[in-house]
Amino acid sequence: MTFVDEATEILPELVALRRLLHGAPEVGLVLPETQAAVLDALDGLELEITLGSGTTSVTAVLRGARPGPTVLLRGDMDALPVVELTGLEYASTNQNMHACGHDLHVAGLVGAARLLAARRQSLAGNVVFMFQPGEEGDGGAKVMLDEGLLDASGEKPAAAYAIHVVPGPRGVFTTRPGTIMAGANELQVIVHGAGGHGSKPQMSRDPVPVVAELVTALQTYVTRRFDVFDPIVLTVTQLAAGAASNVIPDRASLGATVRTLSAATHAQLREELPDFVESIAAAHGCTATTTFITQYPVTVNHAVETEAAISHLRGVFGENRVQRAEQPVMGSEDFSFVLQEVPGTFIFLMASPPEVDPATAEYNHSPRVLFDDEVLADQAAALAELAWSHLGSDR
Ligand SMILES: [Zn+2]
């Protein structure tokens, strides 16, 4: 039997787990009910389980009967503070919603753990199952890395994979080598001047024109100093200064979101932005402090691992069910932190129900988005196959 056959056999149990999670979604880094459901679903499998200390993460290690490398498989577990409007019979019973499909990710990863645990005797190496809370902005993956995720099996994983559901024709995988999702950064600038009377600017150091100049200078900077084919979106979203119309304030501030598609542009921004901002402030007799916070790095798929994953999955699911994405997605992912450390691949799995037109389907994070849990067999089998492609011997 293939992993696909075995996954199809356990599909009803995976669907039941997904629907249980869907009805009781939890948000953030602490998901006690979700963690309990995961532990319950893994009960009885030969796994070494470690729980997060700062969060409700679950790290489960499957040790193959023979030595070999380690492969990491990840499923994120958190929901969103969205009130569900799908009308599904198993819809959320609280104010949160699994509107990004992470309930499927949990069930799919449990499925992969069951499929691989059943083949433990023929596994040459180890599999680390990463059940991660806090993907939606809390950087749960980073917390797990800081708590020793990559040492879970005793050696650093040789490869890492994650599959994320999105609307689209059910059962079609899509990925690409290189950048698959954007990096998200926050720029905060405080310009320090010297306040005074609004009628006597020459007696003060006015920080207000400096932030005004920065709004436009930053736009010119991103168009003049970077390759147009490696784009950056820099949007100033916050401005603050002053409390009275006749008083020049001591300071003024600016906040912006900065989206990047490559590690190179991210590094350049990090390096150049403080000098750029401080030089403009200095030109007006002010000083500036610049904070450039990387929320999530660019998600970069490893070229060799991704080509291998595409060809392996095409061998399993057929050529036309595994597509090559032409462009990255401008959203962000904290699996990027894992891919900075381990060569691997982030893959999308399309999961619209057959009655929904993929062209007009509601997208992730919508209160009306629908994901068909029939894809759980594909998700579980694909994750197991990707691990097996590194560790499997006889089948
Ligand atoms: Zn998501």
Short mmCIF file of C-alpha atoms and ligand atoms in Angstrom, two decimals:
data_model
loop_
_atom_site.label_atom_id
_atom_site.label_comp_id
_atom_site.label_asym_id
_atom_site.label_seq_id
_atom_site.Cartn_x
_atom_site.Cartn_y
_atom_site.Cartn_z
CA MET A 1 0.00 0.00 0.00
CA THR A 2 1.18 3.52 -0.74
CA PHE A 3 1.03 6.43 1.68
CA VAL A 4 -1.87 7.79 -0.38
CA ASP A 5 -3.82 4.53 0.10
CA GLU A 6 -3.06 4.45 3.82
CA ALA A 7 -3.96 8.13 4.22
CA THR A 8 -7.28 7.50 2.48
CA GLU A 9 -8.02 4.73 4.99
CA ILE A 10 -7.49 7.04 7.99
CA LEU A 11 -9.17 10.04 6.34
CA PRO A 12 -12.39 9.81 8.43
CA GLU A 13 -10.36 10.10 11.64
CA LEU A 14 -8.35 13.05 10.28
CA VAL A 15 -11.58 14.77 9.23
CA ALA A 16 -13.03 14.21 12.71
CA LEU A 17 -9.93 15.75 14.32
CA ARG A 18 -10.01 18.71 11.95
CA ARG A 19 -13.68 19.37 12.69
CA LEU A 20 -13.11 19.08 16.43
CA LEU A 21 -10.37 21.73 16.19
CA HIS A 22 -12.47 23.84 13.85
CA GLY A 23 -15.24 24.08 16.42
CA ALA A 24 -12.96 25.28 19.23
CA PRO A 25 -10.32 27.55 17.70
CA GLU A 26 -7.67 29.21 19.88
CA VAL A 27 -5.53 32.25 19.08
CA GLY A 28 -1.89 33.05 19.82
CA LEU A 29 0.93 31.20 21.51
CA VAL A 30 -1.11 29.45 24.21
CA LEU A 31 -3.60 26.93 22.82
CA PRO A 32 -4.29 24.45 25.63
CA GLU A 33 -7.29 22.68 24.11
CA THR A 34 -5.56 22.35 20.75
CA GLN A 35 -2.45 20.97 22.40
CA ALA A 36 -4.57 18.45 24.32
CA ALA A 37 -6.26 17.35 21.08
CA VAL A 38 -2.87 16.89 19.39
CA LEU A 39 -1.52 14.84 22.31
CA ASP A 40 -4.65 12.73 22.29
CA ALA A 41 -4.36 12.11 18.54
CA LEU A 42 -0.67 11.10 18.85
CA ASP A 43 -1.32 8.84 21.83
CA GLY A 44 -0.14 5.29 21.23
CA LEU A 45 2.40 6.18 18.52
CA GLU A 46 6.07 5.51 19.26
CA LEU A 47 7.05 9.16 19.55
CA GLU A 48 9.27 11.14 21.91
CA ILE A 49 7.18 14.16 22.84
CA THR A 50 8.41 17.49 24.21
CA LEU A 51 6.07 20.32 25.13
CA GLY A 52 6.99 23.98 24.79
CA SER A 53 7.80 25.81 28.00
CA GLY A 54 6.75 29.32 26.96
CA THR A 55 3.98 28.14 24.63
CA THR A 56 1.76 25.12 23.97
CA SER A 57 3.94 23.77 21.18
CA VAL A 58 4.32 20.01 20.70
CA THR A 59 7.52 18.53 19.27
CA ALA A 60 7.30 14.82 18.51
CA VAL A 61 10.29 12.78 17.36
CA LEU A 62 9.88 9.50 15.49
CA ARG A 63 13.06 7.45 15.57
CA GLY A 64 13.47 5.12 12.62
CA ALA A 65 14.77 1.61 13.25
CA ARG A 66 17.96 2.43 11.37
CA PRO A 67 20.29 5.43 11.53
CA GLY A 68 20.00 8.24 9.03
CA PRO A 69 19.31 11.95 8.71
CA THR A 70 16.50 13.91 10.38
CA VAL A 71 13.60 15.49 8.49
CA LEU A 72 11.32 18.14 10.02
CA LEU A 73 7.61 18.40 9.15
CA ARG A 74 5.61 21.36 10.40
CA GLY A 75 1.95 22.14 11.06
CA ASP A 76 0.81 25.40 12.63
CA MET A 77 -2.09 25.25 15.08
CA ASP A 78 -3.44 28.76 15.78
CA ALA A 79 -6.63 30.43 14.63
CA LEU A 80 -7.59 34.08 14.08
CA PRO A 81 -9.81 36.52 15.99
CA VAL A 82 -12.41 36.36 13.22
CA VAL A 83 -16.09 35.61 13.81
CA GLU A 84 -16.99 32.70 11.51
CA LEU A 85 -19.75 33.23 8.93
CA THR A 86 -19.53 29.98 6.95
CA GLY A 87 -22.68 28.41 8.35
CA LEU A 88 -20.92 25.02 8.48
CA GLU A 89 -22.43 22.47 10.84
CA TYR A 90 -19.06 22.16 12.58
CA ALA A 91 -18.42 25.95 12.61
CA SER A 92 -16.61 27.67 15.46
CA THR A 93 -18.49 27.89 18.72
CA ASN A 94 -16.47 30.88 19.98
CA GLN A 95 -15.33 34.31 18.70
CA ASN A 96 -12.31 32.89 16.86
CA MET A 97 -12.08 31.05 13.56
CA HIS A 98 -9.69 28.71 11.80
CA ALA A 99 -9.83 31.08 8.84
CA CYS A 100 -6.31 30.23 7.67
CA GLY A 101 -6.84 26.47 7.62
CA HIS A 102 -4.39 25.66 10.40
CA ASP A 103 -6.92 23.12 11.70
CA LEU A 104 -6.22 21.16 8.52
CA HIS A 105 -2.48 21.59 9.03
CA VAL A 106 -2.71 19.98 12.47
CA ALA A 107 -4.82 17.06 11.24
CA GLY A 108 -2.60 16.58 8.17
CA LEU A 109 0.53 16.47 10.31
CA VAL A 110 -1.08 14.00 12.72
CA GLY A 111 -1.88 11.89 9.65
CA ALA A 112 1.74 12.03 8.47
CA ALA A 113 2.90 11.01 11.95
CA ARG A 114 0.59 7.99 11.86
CA LEU A 115 1.70 6.96 8.36
CA LEU A 116 5.40 7.26 9.16
CA ALA A 117 5.14 5.68 12.61
CA ALA A 118 3.58 2.63 10.94
CA ARG A 119 6.73 2.35 8.79
CA ARG A 120 9.19 2.89 11.63
CA GLN A 121 10.91 -0.43 10.95
CA SER A 122 11.91 0.64 7.45
CA LEU A 123 12.80 4.24 8.30
CA ALA A 124 16.49 5.12 8.15
CA GLY A 125 16.61 8.30 10.21
CA ASN A 126 14.29 10.43 12.29
CA VAL A 127 11.29 12.65 11.74
CA VAL A 128 10.56 15.71 13.88
CA PHE A 129 6.88 16.70 13.87
CA MET A 130 6.58 20.39 14.72
CA PHE A 131 3.13 21.40 16.02
CA GLN A 132 3.44 25.15 16.27
CA PRO A 133 1.24 27.75 17.96
CA GLY A 134 1.33 31.48 17.22
CA GLU A 135 1.96 31.63 13.48
CA GLU A 136 -0.39 34.60 12.94
CA GLY A 137 2.00 37.33 14.02
CA ASP A 138 3.42 35.89 17.23
CA GLY A 139 6.43 34.16 15.69
CA GLY A 140 5.74 30.82 17.34
CA ALA A 141 8.24 29.12 15.03
CA LYS A 142 10.98 31.41 16.36
CA VAL A 143 10.00 30.55 19.93
CA MET A 144 10.25 26.84 19.12
CA LEU A 145 13.67 27.35 17.49
CA ASP A 146 14.85 29.25 20.56
CA GLU A 147 13.60 26.39 22.75
CA GLY A 148 15.76 23.87 20.87
CA LEU A 149 13.51 22.55 18.09
CA LEU A 150 16.43 21.78 15.79
CA ASP A 151 18.13 19.64 18.46
CA ALA A 152 14.98 17.59 19.12
CA SER A 153 16.33 14.43 17.46
CA GLY A 154 19.94 15.03 18.56
CA GLU A 155 21.03 16.39 15.19
CA LYS A 156 20.00 19.28 13.00
CA PRO A 157 17.39 18.33 10.39
CA ALA A 158 18.66 17.87 6.84
CA ALA A 159 15.38 19.06 5.36
CA ALA A 160 12.16 20.78 6.47
CA TYR A 161 8.70 20.88 4.88
CA ALA A 162 5.40 22.62 5.50
CA ILE A 163 2.16 22.54 3.52
CA HIS A 164 -0.38 25.39 3.70
CA VAL A 165 -3.94 25.23 2.38
CA VAL A 166 -5.26 27.97 0.10
CA PRO A 167 -8.38 28.26 -2.06
CA GLY A 168 -8.11 26.71 -5.50
CA PRO A 169 -8.84 23.48 -7.36
CA ARG A 170 -8.88 20.79 -4.67
CA GLY A 171 -5.80 18.62 -4.40
CA VAL A 172 -3.41 20.70 -6.52
CA PHE A 173 -0.03 21.51 -4.98
CA THR A 174 1.94 24.60 -5.92
CA THR A 175 5.39 25.83 -4.95
CA ARG A 176 8.51 27.39 -6.42
CA PRO A 177 12.23 27.43 -5.73
CA GLY A 178 13.48 30.69 -4.19
CA THR A 179 11.18 33.27 -2.65
CA ILE A 180 7.68 31.92 -1.99
CA MET A 181 6.39 34.55 0.47
CA ALA A 182 7.34 38.14 1.33
CA GLY A 183 9.18 39.33 4.39
CA ALA A 184 7.39 41.74 6.74
CA ASN A 185 9.30 44.50 8.54
CA GLU A 186 8.42 47.53 10.58
CA LEU A 187 10.31 50.83 10.40
CA GLN A 188 10.01 53.24 13.31
CA VAL A 189 11.78 56.62 13.26
CA ILE A 190 11.96 59.23 16.00
CA VAL A 191 13.41 62.59 14.98
CA HIS A 192 14.86 64.54 17.89
CA GLY A 193 14.95 68.33 17.52
CA ALA A 194 14.70 71.20 19.98
CA GLY A 195 11.24 72.66 20.54
CA GLY A 196 10.36 76.32 20.73
CA HIS A 197 7.93 79.04 19.70
CA GLY A 198 6.21 78.45 16.40
CA SER A 199 6.92 82.04 15.37
CA LYS A 200 10.68 81.68 15.85
CA PRO A 201 11.77 78.48 14.06
CA GLN A 202 15.33 79.82 13.73
CA MET A 203 15.64 79.55 17.53
CA SER A 204 14.70 75.85 17.53
CA ARG A 205 15.49 72.64 15.65
CA ASP A 206 12.17 71.72 14.09
CA PRO A 207 11.70 67.91 13.67
CA VAL A 208 8.39 68.24 11.76
CA PRO A 209 9.79 69.10 8.30
CA VAL A 210 12.24 66.25 8.74
CA VAL A 211 9.53 63.59 9.02
CA ALA A 212 7.63 65.28 6.17
CA GLU A 213 10.74 65.07 4.01
CA LEU A 214 11.30 61.46 5.06
CA VAL A 215 7.87 60.38 3.78
CA THR A 216 8.81 61.34 0.23
CA ALA A 217 12.56 60.68 0.48
CA LEU A 218 11.88 57.07 1.48
CA GLN A 219 9.74 56.56 -1.65
CA THR A 220 12.53 57.95 -3.82
CA TYR A 221 15.05 55.77 -2.00
CA VAL A 222 13.21 52.50 -2.72
CA THR A 223 12.84 53.36 -6.41
CA ARG A 224 16.43 54.58 -6.96
CA ARG A 225 18.51 52.13 -4.97
CA PHE A 226 16.85 48.77 -5.66
CA ASP A 227 16.25 46.60 -8.71
CA VAL A 228 12.71 47.08 -9.97
CA PHE A 229 12.48 43.29 -10.51
CA ASP A 230 13.17 42.69 -6.81
CA PRO A 231 10.49 45.00 -5.49
CA ILE A 232 10.01 46.60 -2.09
CA VAL A 233 6.77 48.04 -0.77
CA LEU A 234 7.40 50.78 1.79
CA THR A 235 4.26 52.41 3.13
CA VAL A 236 4.36 55.13 5.78
CA THR A 237 1.34 54.47 7.96
CA GLN A 238 1.99 56.53 11.09
CA LEU A 239 3.00 60.15 11.68
CA ALA A 240 3.02 61.93 15.02
CA ALA A 241 4.24 65.34 16.21
CA GLY A 242 3.22 68.25 18.36
CA ALA A 243 0.34 69.12 20.65
CA ALA A 244 -0.31 72.81 19.92
CA SER A 245 -0.33 74.83 16.69
CA ASN A 246 2.03 77.51 18.07
CA VAL A 247 4.63 75.19 19.60
CA ILE A 248 7.46 73.48 17.74
CA PRO A 249 7.75 70.05 19.38
CA ASP A 250 10.94 68.42 20.59
CA ARG A 251 10.34 65.34 18.54
CA ALA A 252 8.36 63.87 15.68
CA SER A 253 7.92 60.27 14.66
CA LEU A 254 7.10 58.11 11.67
CA GLY A 255 6.11 54.47 11.30
CA ALA A 256 6.06 52.35 8.15
CA THR A 257 5.58 48.77 6.98
CA VAL A 258 8.26 47.46 4.65
CA ARG A 259 7.69 44.32 2.54
CA THR A 260 10.57 42.62 0.78
CA LEU A 261 10.93 39.62 -1.53
CA SER A 262 14.61 38.78 -1.13
CA ALA A 263 17.18 38.39 1.58
CA ALA A 264 19.40 40.81 -0.36
CA THR A 265 16.96 43.74 -0.27
CA HIS A 266 16.20 43.02 3.37
CA ALA A 267 19.90 43.13 4.25
CA GLN A 268 20.40 46.34 2.26
CA LEU A 269 17.48 48.07 3.96
CA ARG A 270 18.71 47.01 7.36
CA GLU A 271 22.15 48.31 6.59
CA GLU A 272 21.24 51.58 4.88
CA LEU A 273 18.05 52.87 6.49
CA PRO A 274 19.59 54.20 9.74
CA ASP A 275 22.22 56.25 7.86
CA PHE A 276 19.68 57.42 5.31
CA VAL A 277 17.29 58.67 8.00
CA GLU A 278 19.98 60.15 10.22
CA SER A 279 21.57 62.01 7.30
CA ILE A 280 18.32 63.74 6.44
CA ALA A 281 17.79 64.61 10.11
CA ALA A 282 21.36 65.93 10.35
CA ALA A 283 20.82 68.15 7.30
CA HIS A 284 18.23 70.00 9.36
CA GLY A 285 20.20 70.09 12.61
CA CYS A 286 18.26 67.23 14.18
CA THR A 287 19.18 63.67 15.14
CA ALA A 288 17.16 60.50 14.60
CA THR A 289 16.81 57.05 16.05
CA THR A 290 15.79 54.33 13.61
CA THR A 291 14.39 50.93 14.52
CA PHE A 292 14.01 48.35 11.77
CA ILE A 293 12.19 45.32 13.14
CA THR A 294 12.02 42.16 11.09
CA GLN A 295 8.67 40.64 11.94
CA TYR A 296 8.92 37.68 9.56
CA PRO A 297 11.82 37.13 7.16
CA VAL A 298 11.30 36.37 3.48
CA THR A 299 10.24 32.73 3.07
CA VAL A 300 12.86 31.30 0.74
CA ASN A 301 12.52 27.77 -0.62
CA HIS A 302 15.80 25.92 -1.07
CA ALA A 303 16.40 25.45 -4.80
CA VAL A 304 17.59 21.83 -4.75
CA GLU A 305 15.14 20.62 -2.09
CA THR A 306 12.25 22.29 -3.89
CA GLU A 307 13.07 20.80 -7.29
CA ALA A 308 13.39 17.40 -5.61
CA ALA A 309 10.07 17.89 -3.77
CA ILE A 310 8.30 18.89 -7.01
CA SER A 311 9.57 15.87 -8.86
CA HIS A 312 8.86 13.49 -5.96
CA LEU A 313 5.29 14.77 -5.53
CA ARG A 314 4.73 14.63 -9.31
CA GLY A 315 5.77 10.99 -9.15
CA VAL A 316 3.15 10.36 -6.46
CA PHE A 317 0.25 12.61 -7.49
CA GLY A 318 0.84 13.08 -11.22
CA GLU A 319 2.33 15.89 -13.28
CA ASN A 320 -0.73 18.16 -13.42
CA ARG A 321 -1.42 18.07 -9.67
CA VAL A 322 1.93 19.64 -8.79
CA GLN A 323 2.37 23.09 -10.27
CA ARG A 324 5.24 25.52 -10.28
CA ALA A 325 4.11 28.90 -8.89
CA GLU A 326 5.16 31.76 -11.17
CA GLN A 327 5.25 34.42 -8.47
CA PRO A 328 5.64 34.64 -4.70
CA VAL A 329 2.71 35.53 -2.47
CA MET A 330 2.93 38.93 -0.70
CA GLY A 331 1.76 37.47 2.63
CA SER A 332 4.31 36.33 5.20
CA GLU A 333 5.05 33.13 7.13
CA ASP A 334 7.14 32.35 10.17
CA PHE A 335 8.22 29.00 8.68
CA SER A 336 10.72 31.42 7.11
CA PHE A 337 12.69 31.22 10.38
CA VAL A 338 12.99 27.44 9.96
CA LEU A 339 14.01 27.79 6.30
CA GLN A 340 16.79 30.20 7.33
CA GLU A 341 18.32 27.31 9.27
CA VAL A 342 17.33 24.20 7.32
CA PRO A 343 17.07 23.66 3.55
CA GLY A 344 13.46 22.94 2.75
CA THR A 345 10.25 23.85 1.02
CA PHE A 346 6.97 25.59 1.78
CA ILE A 347 4.19 24.25 -0.40
CA PHE A 348 0.61 25.41 -0.99
CA LEU A 349 -2.19 22.87 -1.31
CA MET A 350 -5.39 24.09 -2.95
CA ALA A 351 -8.43 23.04 -1.03
CA SER A 352 -11.66 24.63 -2.23
CA PRO A 353 -14.74 22.41 -2.02
CA PRO A 354 -15.91 21.24 -5.49
CA GLU A 355 -19.04 23.42 -5.33
CA VAL A 356 -16.98 26.60 -4.87
CA ASP A 357 -15.63 28.37 -7.97
CA PRO A 358 -11.87 28.73 -7.30
CA ALA A 359 -11.82 31.97 -9.30
CA THR A 360 -14.13 33.72 -6.84
CA ALA A 361 -13.46 31.69 -3.68
CA GLU A 362 -13.06 33.61 -0.43
CA TYR A 363 -9.39 33.79 0.55
CA ASN A 364 -7.60 32.84 3.77
CA HIS A 365 -8.59 35.05 6.74
CA SER A 366 -12.09 35.69 5.35
CA PRO A 367 -14.92 34.81 7.76
CA ARG A 368 -16.50 32.88 4.86
CA VAL A 369 -13.46 30.95 3.59
CA LEU A 370 -14.10 27.22 3.04
CA PHE A 371 -11.51 24.45 2.98
CA ASP A 372 -12.50 20.92 2.02
CA ASP A 373 -11.15 18.39 4.49
CA GLU A 374 -11.07 15.71 1.75
CA VAL A 375 -7.58 17.15 1.06
CA LEU A 376 -6.34 15.81 4.39
CA ALA A 377 -5.42 12.48 2.80
CA ASP A 378 -3.31 14.33 0.21
CA GLN A 379 -1.78 16.58 2.86
CA ALA A 380 -0.84 13.70 5.18
CA ALA A 381 0.45 11.54 2.32
CA ALA A 382 2.47 14.38 0.79
CA LEU A 383 4.20 15.20 4.10
CA ALA A 384 4.95 11.50 4.68
CA GLU A 385 6.24 11.16 1.12
CA LEU A 386 8.57 14.15 1.50
CA ALA A 387 10.08 12.67 4.67
CA TRP A 388 10.24 9.24 3.05
CA SER A 389 12.09 10.68 0.05
CA HIS A 390 15.01 11.27 2.47
CA LEU A 391 14.62 8.38 4.89
CA GLY A 392 12.77 5.55 3.20
CA SER A 393 14.36 2.30 2.22
CA ASP A 394 12.20 -0.61 1.17
CA ARG A 395 8.52 0.14 0.59
ZN ZN B 1 -1.76 30.49 7.71
#
